[in-house]
Amino acid sequence: MTLKDSRDLYDRALSVLPGGVNSPVRASIQPYPFFVERGDGGHVIDADGNRYIDWVMGLGPLLLGHDLPQQVQSAIQKQASAGPMYGAPTEIEVELAEFVSRHVPSVEKVRFVNSGTEATVSAVRLARGYTGREKIVVMQGGYHGAQESTLVEGGPESPSPSTKGVPQSFAEHTIPVPFNDTEAIERVFEERGEEIAGVLVEPILANKGIVSPVDGYHETLRKLTREHGSLLVFDEVITGFRVGGLACAQGKFDVTPDVTTFGKIVGGGFPVGAIGGRAEIIESFTPSGDVFQAGTFSGHPVTMAAGLKTLKYAAENDVYDHVNDLGEQLRSGLTDICADQAPEYTVAGTDSIFKVLFTRETPVEGESHCEAGCEQRTDCARYTRCPKTGADVGNTEIERWNRLLWPAMFDQGVFLSQNGFESQFVSDSHTEEDVEQTLEAYKHAL
Ligand code: PLP
């Protein structure tokens, strides 16, 4: 592919945008990112006129793909032409809140905000305000956006900021634990249960490869938080209205959190976030409530129109059947390809999310499970990246992804997430032909 225009745009961008981009992952690809001109169905076309099958889908929000159905487009245009926003309530935000609370088992009330980060920031404040406690438990390898309370690494006894700009004194209010490790979370609650405001967890780790919960893990979190008067907060920014369809991952796993954060799909491709949950907890956000939360753009009418029409379209058509079916075709095709020709890679995902992950070593014949009882086909103790906990990969996977797999796929016209940890997303606009071409490209790339 020639990327002359992208290169010129990147040169211009570098002089006015830090790193030439507005979010760091976009600059992961060397020597420069490609600039998109437009989307078309399940594809994107770059500034140089090249076409790619797009499995990034805006990093997850585009459940319907780039070609929005006519009724979604009309709703967006109608709202935009009625004046973009008012700083006063509108009917459409009530309708979207009604839709969310009707379909998501744990949500009685919801507050809309403008990004997933804003949702998790507010959820952490809510958990602290509601319980009167300060500590937040998070999972190592989990991601909750660019916020102080969760940009923290280390273990339960040694949390430290994962970026400059977060004070150590902030990090000390966060307790990172290994995902899927029941003993570790039980120990933390036994020792400090009365200090813990909440456990903030992605139902499936989706920013560290894709790591699914082991059986019973979420039930353990639910039981411990209940026993100790802490809140269970599911971060469904990625999984919401994707995994488990309209009931979200909490419906799929049959676990009822106290609070849920949403983003991505719920705004139909426009900036959005939301915090939903039991009425009595979310009521803390009322004007006379205890926890301050506010935003100029919150409940933005154009976003609300896009989100509502997108979700209604998904509810009334076979969108989830289609995207989950293609997701399954991709995962099973990729599993065969990896088994045949690249056993050091493993395939992860569920519903309409998929990912090929590099693991350091070729699995040893006959060793199918790790000592921790992981059901994956690999011996995770031997791997750079443990498929069970998402625990540490260091730079190896990123390096392999950025330098080898991503460019090899891109050269064949397939756009994957620009970071070795992030997921790939199927949309309603993708076709079986896209799947076949992508599998063929993986065969060559791997
Ligand atoms: N939570 C999760 C699970 C996410 O994956 C993300 C972003 O990818 C966020 C929160 C932050 O959302 P946003 O990027 O919209 O701020």
Coordinates of C-alpha atoms and ligand atoms in Angstrom, one line a residue, residues 23 59 61 114-120 142-146 200-207 235-239 261-264 271-273 422 425, ligand 1:
S23 CA -5.1 9.3 21.6
L59 CA -12.4 0.7 19.1
P61 CA -18.6 1.6 19.4
N114 CA -19.5 11.9 27.6
S115 CA -16.9 9.1 27.7
G116 CA -16.1 5.8 29.3
T117 CA -13.4 7.5 31.3
E118 CA -15.9 10.0 32.7
A119 CA -18.2 7.1 33.6
T120 CA -15.6 5.2 35.6
G142 CA -7.8 -4.1 33.6
Y143 CA -8.4 -0.8 31.9
H144 CA -10.9 1.9 32.9
G145 CA -9.8 4.9 30.9
A146 CA -7.4 7.7 31.6
L200 CA -14.2 -2.1 39.7
V201 CA -13.9 -4.9 37.2
E202 CA -14.4 -5.5 33.4
P203 CA -16.6 -8.6 33.2
I204 CA -14.1 -9.8 30.6
L205 CA -10.7 -8.2 30.5
A206 CA -10.7 -6.8 27.0
N207 CA -7.7 -4.5 27.0
D235 CA -17.1 -1.7 33.8
E236 CA -19.1 -2.6 30.7
V237 CA -17.7 0.1 28.5
I238 CA -16.5 -2.5 26.0
T239 CA -18.8 -5.4 26.8
T261 CA -20.4 1.8 33.6
F262 CA -21.1 2.0 29.9
G263 CA -19.6 3.8 26.9
K264 CA -18.9 3.1 23.3
P271 CA -19.0 10.5 22.5
V272 CA -20.8 8.9 25.4
G273 CA -20.5 7.3 28.8
E422 CA -6.7 -4.5 22.3
F425 CA -14.8 -6.1 16.9
Ligands
PLP1 N1 -13.4 1.2 30.4 C1 -13.0 0.3 29.5 C2 -13.3 -1.2 29.8 C3 -12.5 0.6 28.3 O1 -12.2 -0.3 27.4 C4 -12.3 2.0 28.0 C5 -11.7 2.4 26.7 O2 -11.4 1.7 25.9 C6 -12.7 2.9 29.0 C7 -13.2 2.5 30.2 C8 -12.5 4.4 28.7 O3 -13.4 4.8 27.8 P1 -13.1 6.1 26.9 O4 -12.0 5.8 26.0 O5 -14.4 6.4 26.2 O6 -12.8 7.2 27.9

